[in-house]
C-alpha atoms as one frame of an Amber mdcrd trajectory, in Angstrom:
protein
   0.000   0.000   0.000   1.526   3.359  -0.953   1.613   6.257   1.498  -0.897
   8.174  -0.622  -3.541   5.478  -0.279  -2.741   4.388   3.274  -5.691   5.779
   5.202  -4.500   4.373   8.532  -2.845   6.502  11.201   0.590   5.283  10.101
  -0.026   6.675   6.602  -0.902  10.086   8.017   2.178  10.028  10.250   4.362
   9.223   7.246   2.903  12.098   5.235   3.386  14.562   8.110   7.000  13.498
   8.665   7.744  13.721   4.938   6.238  17.204   4.698   8.084  18.511   7.745
  11.450  17.081   6.685  11.214  17.960   2.991   9.569  21.387   3.185  10.086
  22.847   6.656  13.681  21.998   7.519  12.871  19.469  10.236  15.168  16.544
  10.904  13.716  13.110  11.554  15.025  11.649  14.774  16.315   8.195  15.470
  15.199   5.907  18.275  18.866   5.323  19.136  19.280   9.015  20.014  16.314
   9.105  22.377  17.036   8.774  26.084  14.146   7.109  27.896  15.686   8.048
  31.230  15.659  11.755  30.370  12.765  11.687  27.874  14.709  13.664  25.288
  16.653  13.250  22.046  20.097  13.891  23.504  21.892  13.961  20.153  19.758
  16.772  18.759  19.580  18.617  22.088  23.347  18.804  22.455  23.891  19.596
  18.765  21.427  22.487  19.065  23.009  23.809  22.280  26.524  23.481  20.870
  25.509  25.324  17.673  23.550  28.090  19.395  25.391  28.538  22.711  28.952
  27.227  22.299  30.464  29.424  25.035  27.913  28.319  27.640  28.335  24.670
  26.706  32.105  25.014  26.974  31.701  26.434  30.495  29.520  23.480  31.469
  31.987  20.941  30.115  29.226  18.495  29.155  31.299  17.242  26.230  34.296
  16.573  28.473  32.923  14.190  31.105  29.925  11.910  31.376  29.291  13.154
  34.924  28.918  16.776  33.780  26.597  15.639  31.006  24.466  13.671  33.506
  24.410  16.646  35.894  23.170  18.936  33.134  20.511  16.472  31.969  19.294
  16.009  35.558  19.050  19.781  36.007  17.147  20.113  32.720  14.803  17.249
  33.629  14.080  18.778  37.051  13.448  22.222  35.569  11.103  20.793  32.943
   9.186  18.900  35.632   8.858  21.860  37.988   8.429  24.777  35.559   7.124
  23.146  32.390   8.510  23.092  28.890   7.091  26.464  27.795   8.754  28.371
  30.646  12.046  26.544  30.129  11.986  27.309  26.401  11.146  30.971  27.031
  13.543  31.729  29.862  16.101  28.917  29.801  17.734  27.304  32.804  20.628
  28.275  35.003  23.252  25.633  35.588  26.500  26.606  37.260  28.979  27.736
  35.981  27.119  28.809  32.825  24.690  31.669  32.561  21.172  30.985  31.342
  21.017  28.244  28.722
């Protein structure tokens, strides 16, 4: 069954993903990059932060040790749980020694 004639939910999902990736600059994720423990795509998160806030990420040292990476992810997870995703996206988080990320 082609995607155009697949009237099941999976067909709709395929069409949405194709449209977003081909026309809107989205990148399709991979299950291997998703952390169940932290409920986030760590690969894309850290790529985005490294591209947009390299100085802050350097201060945090998350690419230098696994412990610093875990500390940052725990802080992010706690902030998301207590403040919600919208507030975190709008105002960022503070994680010593970096300024707001």
